[in-house]
Amino acid sequence: MKYYSTNRQSPPADLEEVVIKSLAGDKGLYMPEYIPSVDKNVIAAMKDKSFREIADIVAHAFFGKDMDPQALSDIVNDTLSFETPVVHVNDNIYSLELYHGPTLAFKDVGARFMARLSSYFILRKGLDREVNVLVATSGDTGGAVANGFLGVPGINVFVLYPKGKVSAIQECQFTTLGKNITALEIDGTFDDCQALVKAAFVDDDLNRQMQLTSANSINVARFLPQSFYYFNAYAQLDKAGKADKLIVCVPSGNFGNITAGLFAYKMGLPIKHFIAANNRNDVFFEYLKTGKYNPRPSVETYANAMDVGNPSNFARILDLFGNSHEQIAALISGYRYTNEQIADTMRDVFNAHKYLLDPHGACGYQALTDFRLKPEETGVFLETAHPAKFKETVDMILNTDTAIPAKLQEFMKGEKKSIALGKDFEGFKAFLMK
Ligand SMILES: *Cc1c(COP(=O)(O)O)cnc(C)c1O
């Protein structure tokens, strides 16, 4: 399979190059030249398969021709050491809990898969220099990527995060690891962090001196494996006889997660409609309404992993639908929520249904409610992080003392180490060049 750039100025590349380089030379995002379909009968049979078996089928459809099939199965097995259960919340609304992995966020799936796939290609290629992963995080990505790549030979990871804008629990997941992980505390916003990473990828000096790559959802190996759990969710609901008219709602920031869902849909997964739930960072919501895309600086909210003002995967969504606003708006609905609305939803659902939402999942749940499901429809929202990851916010809103799972407590025992940098590119570049 070849991959082309959404900007169509760079030549098509194969998977190995796409995974190691991340971004095309013309700054476009890589897209597979065709989307393999999964046979209807194969999808129907998934209800009796495990998550690993389902993921294996989807992974082979995409990557199977470009690598050793057994190595791919091993990577899938190693990545999916946990389940993504679908849990009933109320009426015909279900939560797809994606937070049972090592750092308790959905990003564990993509990050771990990408780490193992990169390592496979680096070894296969016999690269004689180390690969440096640059990753900008608004909170959750850093932990997932750092843990996914921790100790992987031949790879260094630099995590850029906005000073004072990630929670203490999130921060310790990438500042306490040491080894091949370096945390960079940037005096700026998430968008500044992302801009630094993007500038580094197109800087000639840096690229001459070191092999750089990204572990953000611009990387194919990071976002595409996220399609696995859409199939798994379908299978679970199908088994319960609830999958006929499925509405899938995705709390969205950089739009990598929903893009993976759209890929699953294009592969043949019978999803009737998508909903993108936003917080006050609502450029996509505005795009659906007006057809105009106006990126702008992000604003801080309770759902901070969705505080993105210029979602990178928007380019992929446009490309998937031939730039047709009409097609995109027909398949995807948008909703946006203020902090007050997020808090109200969390309280309502906790009190009435005894279900603990995190602020991101709350946007998803509320959007499904406001969409007004028909009786024959089933709604599932992606619960993207464990509520304990946002303990301060959750406890403040619900007046609770949310228990911190043992996995998280382990991180909090470590010693925090990070390097403070400004948001100017020259300073960042000088640091990397050293
Ligand atoms: C990253 C993240 C999101 C947003 O996902 P995208 O793929 O960037 O749209 C939502 N919720 C949580 C908890 C996250 O960590």
XYZ file of C-alpha atoms and ligand atoms in Angstrom:
449
model
C 0.000 0.000 0.000
C 1.238 3.479 -0.894
C 0.385 6.594 1.056
C -0.121 10.022 -0.514
C 0.108 13.452 1.067
C -3.059 15.506 1.564
C -1.150 18.405 -0.051
C -0.292 16.231 -3.080
C 3.117 17.879 -3.594
C 5.258 15.044 -2.190
C 5.655 11.671 -3.914
C 3.705 8.690 -2.532
C 5.523 6.831 0.240
C 5.433 3.327 1.642
C 4.405 2.461 5.197
C 7.953 2.308 6.531
C 8.674 5.873 5.423
C 5.272 7.110 6.572
C 5.757 5.697 10.069
C 9.334 6.904 10.490
C 8.808 10.382 8.976
C 5.243 11.066 10.124
C 4.616 14.189 8.062
C 5.077 14.410 4.285
C 7.764 16.760 2.944
C 5.074 19.162 1.708
C 3.664 19.316 5.288
C 0.604 17.303 4.278
C -0.756 14.338 6.224
C -0.364 10.874 4.776
C -3.446 9.005 3.564
C -3.632 5.405 2.302
C -4.212 5.345 -1.445
C -7.227 3.122 -0.945
C -9.267 1.981 2.029
C -9.499 -1.799 2.271
C -12.966 -3.111 3.006
C -13.801 -5.731 5.566
C -16.394 -8.207 4.359
C -19.908 -7.982 5.829
C -19.820 -11.582 6.974
C -16.491 -11.051 8.677
C -17.941 -8.064 10.540
C -21.045 -10.062 11.480
C -18.830 -12.812 12.911
C -16.939 -10.366 15.131
C -19.545 -10.613 17.870
C -18.045 -13.930 18.892
C -14.438 -12.773 18.766
C -12.105 -11.159 21.291
C -10.857 -7.579 21.008
C -7.436 -8.900 19.968
C -8.917 -11.108 17.260
C -11.026 -8.257 15.912
C -8.071 -5.863 15.922
C -5.931 -8.450 14.167
C -8.383 -8.596 11.263
C -8.491 -4.812 10.888
C -4.716 -4.431 11.291
C -3.997 -7.000 8.594
C -6.437 -5.368 6.204
C -4.424 -2.151 6.448
C -0.831 -3.085 7.183
C -0.670 -6.797 6.361
C 0.907 -6.439 2.913
C 3.664 -4.115 4.095
C 5.273 -6.191 6.809
C 5.732 -9.651 8.196
C 2.212 -10.870 9.136
C 3.337 -12.631 12.301
C 5.200 -9.524 13.487
C 2.015 -7.530 12.949
C -0.040 -9.986 14.989
C 2.560 -9.799 17.755
C 2.309 -5.997 17.787
C -1.485 -6.171 17.994
C -1.304 -8.649 20.860
C 1.243 -6.614 22.723
C -0.724 -3.378 22.280
C -4.089 -4.711 23.389
C -3.418 -6.060 26.834
C -6.695 -4.554 28.047
C -10.380 -4.445 27.130
C -12.555 -1.596 25.836
C -15.948 -2.537 27.305
C -19.256 -1.002 26.259
C -21.216 -0.068 29.388
C -24.888 0.859 29.568
C -25.554 4.315 31.047
C -29.258 4.967 30.514
C -32.038 4.532 27.935
C -30.304 3.702 24.686
C -27.027 5.405 25.540
C -23.815 3.422 26.075
C -20.307 4.374 27.101
C -17.366 2.846 25.250
C -14.775 2.857 28.032
C -11.415 3.315 26.399
C -9.528 3.984 29.601
C -8.442 0.595 30.859
C -4.913 0.792 29.409
C -1.586 1.643 31.088
C -2.159 5.437 31.369
C -5.960 5.195 31.554
C -6.706 7.023 28.301
C -7.714 5.919 24.816
C -4.404 7.164 23.472
C -2.682 4.099 24.927
C -3.912 2.074 21.957
C -2.413 4.268 19.241
C 0.714 5.214 21.158
C 1.730 1.689 22.013
C 0.931 0.391 18.554
C 2.974 3.163 16.988
C 5.947 2.577 19.290
C 6.067 -1.109 18.398
C 5.542 -0.507 14.685
C 8.260 2.191 14.543
C 10.665 -0.077 16.355
C 9.899 -2.870 13.865
C 10.646 -0.639 10.868
C 13.755 0.928 12.445
C 15.207 -2.518 13.094
C 14.204 -3.786 9.665
C 15.787 -0.814 7.970
C 18.924 -1.069 10.087
C 18.914 2.697 10.755
C 22.308 3.676 12.125
C 21.103 6.738 14.031
C 18.495 7.150 16.712
C 14.996 8.294 15.896
C 13.775 11.280 17.902
C 10.069 11.435 18.578
C 8.702 14.925 19.178
C 5.276 15.033 20.721
C 3.162 18.000 21.742
C 0.622 17.279 24.464
C -2.322 19.069 25.976
C -2.252 16.477 28.753
C -3.059 12.917 27.817
C -0.906 12.326 24.752
C 2.346 12.843 26.619
C 1.693 10.083 29.130
C 0.432 7.603 26.573
C 3.281 8.209 24.142
C 5.992 8.293 26.817
C 4.781 5.026 28.305
C 4.283 3.426 24.900
C 7.888 4.246 23.897
C 9.548 3.802 27.285
C 12.675 1.676 26.889
C 12.098 1.012 23.163
C 15.634 0.739 21.704
C 16.804 3.293 19.152
C 14.147 5.884 20.004
C 14.306 9.082 22.104
C 11.109 10.872 23.057
C 10.718 14.604 23.735
C 7.370 15.542 25.267
C 6.433 19.238 24.898
C 3.706 20.403 27.259
C 2.228 23.798 28.162
C 3.416 25.029 31.530
C 0.680 25.049 34.168
C -1.998 23.750 31.801
C -1.899 20.020 32.427
C -3.103 18.373 35.620
C -0.614 17.123 38.215
C -1.662 13.544 37.545
C -1.179 13.929 33.805
C 2.181 15.607 34.257
C 3.692 12.844 36.387
C 2.942 10.298 33.679
C 5.663 11.699 31.448
C 7.963 13.670 33.791
C 8.885 10.803 36.122
C 9.949 8.119 33.672
C 13.552 9.009 32.792
C 15.402 6.605 30.422
C 14.682 7.631 26.813
C 11.933 10.105 27.780
C 12.623 13.878 28.176
C 9.874 16.269 29.286
C 10.002 19.876 28.011
C 7.878 22.399 29.874
C 7.013 25.137 27.370
C 6.036 28.624 28.507
C 3.003 28.796 26.212
C -0.196 27.019 25.148
C -0.753 23.623 23.560
C -0.954 25.313 20.173
C 2.510 26.815 20.792
C 3.834 23.332 21.584
C 2.286 21.955 18.429
C 3.701 24.845 16.375
C 7.226 24.121 17.708
C 6.943 20.488 16.730
C 5.675 21.354 13.265
C 8.437 23.923 12.743
C 11.075 21.380 13.771
C 9.897 18.920 11.135
C 10.479 21.369 8.302
C 13.750 22.852 9.608
C 16.642 21.857 7.328
C 19.426 22.104 9.934
C 17.587 19.929 12.411
C 16.637 17.334 9.861
C 20.191 17.117 8.587
C 21.495 16.565 12.087
C 18.846 14.210 13.471
C 16.056 11.850 12.427
C 12.822 13.423 13.668
C 9.339 12.000 13.833
C 6.010 12.766 15.463
C 3.856 10.661 17.719
C 0.861 12.958 17.469
C -2.165 11.726 15.601
C -0.668 13.109 12.393
C 1.233 9.802 12.347
C -0.654 7.058 10.511
C 0.562 4.428 12.993
C -0.890 6.463 15.839
C -4.389 7.307 14.619
C -5.319 4.378 12.394
C -5.130 1.606 15.056
C -7.815 3.520 16.888
C -10.250 2.084 14.346
C -9.855 -1.275 16.154
C -12.092 -0.332 19.039
C -14.869 0.990 16.822
C -15.134 -2.527 15.411
C -14.951 -3.937 18.927
C -17.736 -1.636 20.133
C -19.900 -2.629 17.196
C -19.271 -6.305 17.927
C -20.297 -5.944 21.570
C -23.478 -4.041 20.724
C -24.250 -6.448 17.895
C -24.045 -9.328 20.338
C -26.594 -7.516 22.503
C -28.822 -6.962 19.460
C -28.305 -3.178 19.611
C -26.096 -2.421 16.631
C -28.605 -1.957 13.801
C -28.801 1.816 13.875
C -25.688 2.954 15.587
C -24.875 6.592 16.354
C -21.278 7.088 17.470
C -20.285 10.201 19.377
C -16.636 11.214 19.760
C -15.338 13.917 22.133
C -12.864 15.598 19.791
C -9.775 17.791 19.967
C -7.244 17.074 17.230
C -9.834 14.830 15.539
C -7.561 11.783 15.264
C -10.010 9.606 17.157
C -13.049 10.447 15.059
C -10.970 10.153 11.884
C -10.183 6.561 12.866
C -13.938 6.027 13.260
C -14.540 7.460 9.804
C -11.949 5.032 8.426
C -13.787 2.164 10.128
C -16.982 3.404 8.485
C -15.308 3.527 5.073
C -13.991 -0.008 5.647
C -17.610 -1.111 5.882
C -18.474 -0.886 9.568
C -22.221 -0.127 9.666
C -22.347 3.140 11.582
C -25.389 5.249 10.762
C -24.170 8.626 11.927
C -21.305 10.326 13.754
C -21.318 13.139 16.269
C -18.278 15.276 17.042
C -18.583 16.740 20.534
C -16.508 19.831 21.297
C -15.927 22.043 24.292
C -15.666 25.774 23.655
C -12.941 25.119 21.108
C -15.477 24.819 18.364
C -13.870 25.422 14.963
C -15.205 22.120 13.658
C -18.702 22.847 14.954
C -18.541 26.171 13.107
C -17.299 24.446 9.972
C -20.273 22.062 9.989
C -22.662 24.980 10.348
C -21.094 27.395 7.851
C -18.737 25.436 5.585
C -15.956 27.794 6.643
C -12.925 26.669 8.600
C -11.406 29.371 10.774
C -8.652 28.042 13.018
C -7.997 30.197 16.058
C -6.068 30.078 19.331
C -7.349 27.510 21.795
C -9.076 28.426 25.047
C -8.725 26.534 28.320
C -11.608 24.342 29.473
C -12.369 21.525 31.915
C -11.913 19.078 29.053
C -8.344 20.170 28.405
C -7.340 17.348 26.074
C -9.832 18.898 23.646
C -8.436 22.423 23.886
C -7.307 22.568 20.286
C -7.814 25.563 18.032
C -6.540 24.088 14.780
C -7.198 20.337 14.704
C -4.530 18.643 12.603
C -6.721 15.829 11.327
C -9.217 18.203 9.758
C -7.138 17.849 6.566
C -7.740 14.097 6.614
C -11.490 14.483 7.061
C -11.672 16.881 4.119
C -9.615 14.502 2.019
C -11.745 11.469 2.934
C -14.833 13.198 1.588
C -13.301 14.958 -1.412
C -13.585 18.349 0.320
C -17.359 18.089 0.221
C -18.895 20.042 3.074
C -22.244 18.592 2.089
C -21.084 14.997 2.542
C -19.273 15.742 5.770
C -22.215 17.593 7.300
C -24.594 14.797 6.229
C -22.577 12.136 8.080
C -21.335 14.121 11.095
C -23.262 16.360 13.492
C -21.550 18.756 15.869
C -22.268 19.952 19.400
C -20.279 22.243 21.698
C -20.362 22.740 25.451
C -19.269 25.321 27.985
C -17.638 24.396 31.288
C -20.962 25.009 33.059
C -22.738 22.577 30.751
C -19.986 19.996 31.213
C -20.338 20.283 34.994
C -24.155 20.038 34.842
C -23.962 16.888 32.745
C -21.451 15.262 35.070
C -23.695 15.998 38.074
C -26.887 14.819 36.371
C -25.406 11.547 35.159
C -23.697 10.855 38.476
C -26.843 11.519 40.502
C -29.460 10.007 38.210
C -27.547 7.084 36.690
C -24.656 6.515 39.107
C -22.184 6.797 36.248
C -18.994 8.767 36.728
C -18.099 10.735 33.600
C -14.870 12.588 33.016
C -15.204 16.097 31.475
C -14.461 14.802 27.946
C -16.903 11.927 28.129
C -19.455 14.385 29.509
C -19.370 16.300 26.211
C -19.940 13.014 24.411
C -22.824 11.927 26.594
C -24.514 15.326 26.390
C -24.193 15.488 22.615
C -25.914 12.092 22.291
C -28.684 13.336 24.553
C -29.122 16.565 22.587
C -29.083 14.637 19.301
C -32.343 13.016 20.477
C -31.964 9.396 19.534
C -34.966 7.708 17.973
C -36.237 4.695 19.945
C -34.755 2.264 17.428
C -31.326 3.911 17.491
C -28.448 3.095 19.827
C -25.986 5.774 20.852
C -22.480 5.082 22.030
C -20.058 7.769 23.172
C -16.338 7.261 23.559
C -15.343 7.701 27.207
C -11.817 8.808 26.418
C -10.181 8.988 29.861
C -10.630 7.679 33.373
C -12.283 10.337 35.581
C -9.399 10.064 38.079
C -7.080 11.579 35.485
C -9.013 14.794 36.016
C -9.448 14.317 39.725
C -9.229 18.000 40.723
C -11.937 19.021 38.271
C -14.142 15.988 38.878
C -13.995 16.298 42.681
C -14.672 20.024 42.534
C -17.753 19.519 40.357
C -19.182 16.448 42.080
C -18.000 17.148 45.579
C -16.438 13.698 45.729
C -13.062 12.212 46.476
C -12.454 10.103 43.390
C -10.247 7.102 44.099
C -6.988 7.086 42.173
C -6.405 3.680 40.554
C -3.189 1.904 41.576
C -1.713 2.338 38.095
C -1.881 6.112 38.486
C -0.575 6.131 42.035
C 2.599 4.422 40.856
C 3.412 7.373 38.580
C 2.826 9.859 41.364
C 5.538 8.319 43.513
C 8.273 9.177 40.989
C 10.415 12.297 40.953
C 9.342 14.992 38.505
C 12.007 16.071 36.022
C 11.497 18.510 33.190
C 13.398 21.162 31.249
C 11.855 24.632 31.001
C 11.878 26.298 27.574
C 10.277 29.373 25.993
C 7.877 29.162 23.075
C 10.304 30.633 20.501
C 11.544 28.199 17.895
C 15.196 29.303 18.034
C 15.539 28.326 21.694
C 13.899 24.959 21.090
C 16.094 24.312 18.067
C 19.255 25.223 19.972
C 18.249 22.775 22.703
C 17.745 19.925 20.239
C 20.963 20.672 18.346
C 23.039 20.297 21.514
C -6.802 13.350 23.190
C -8.073 13.328 23.919
C -9.268 13.695 23.287
C -9.302 14.206 21.878
O -8.958 13.226 20.932
P -8.565 13.646 19.442
O -8.148 12.406 18.764
O -7.418 14.627 19.569
O -9.750 14.292 18.835
C -10.437 13.584 24.005
N -10.449 13.169 25.298
C -9.313 12.822 25.917
C -9.375 12.404 27.352
C -8.094 12.882 25.267
O -6.980 12.542 25.905
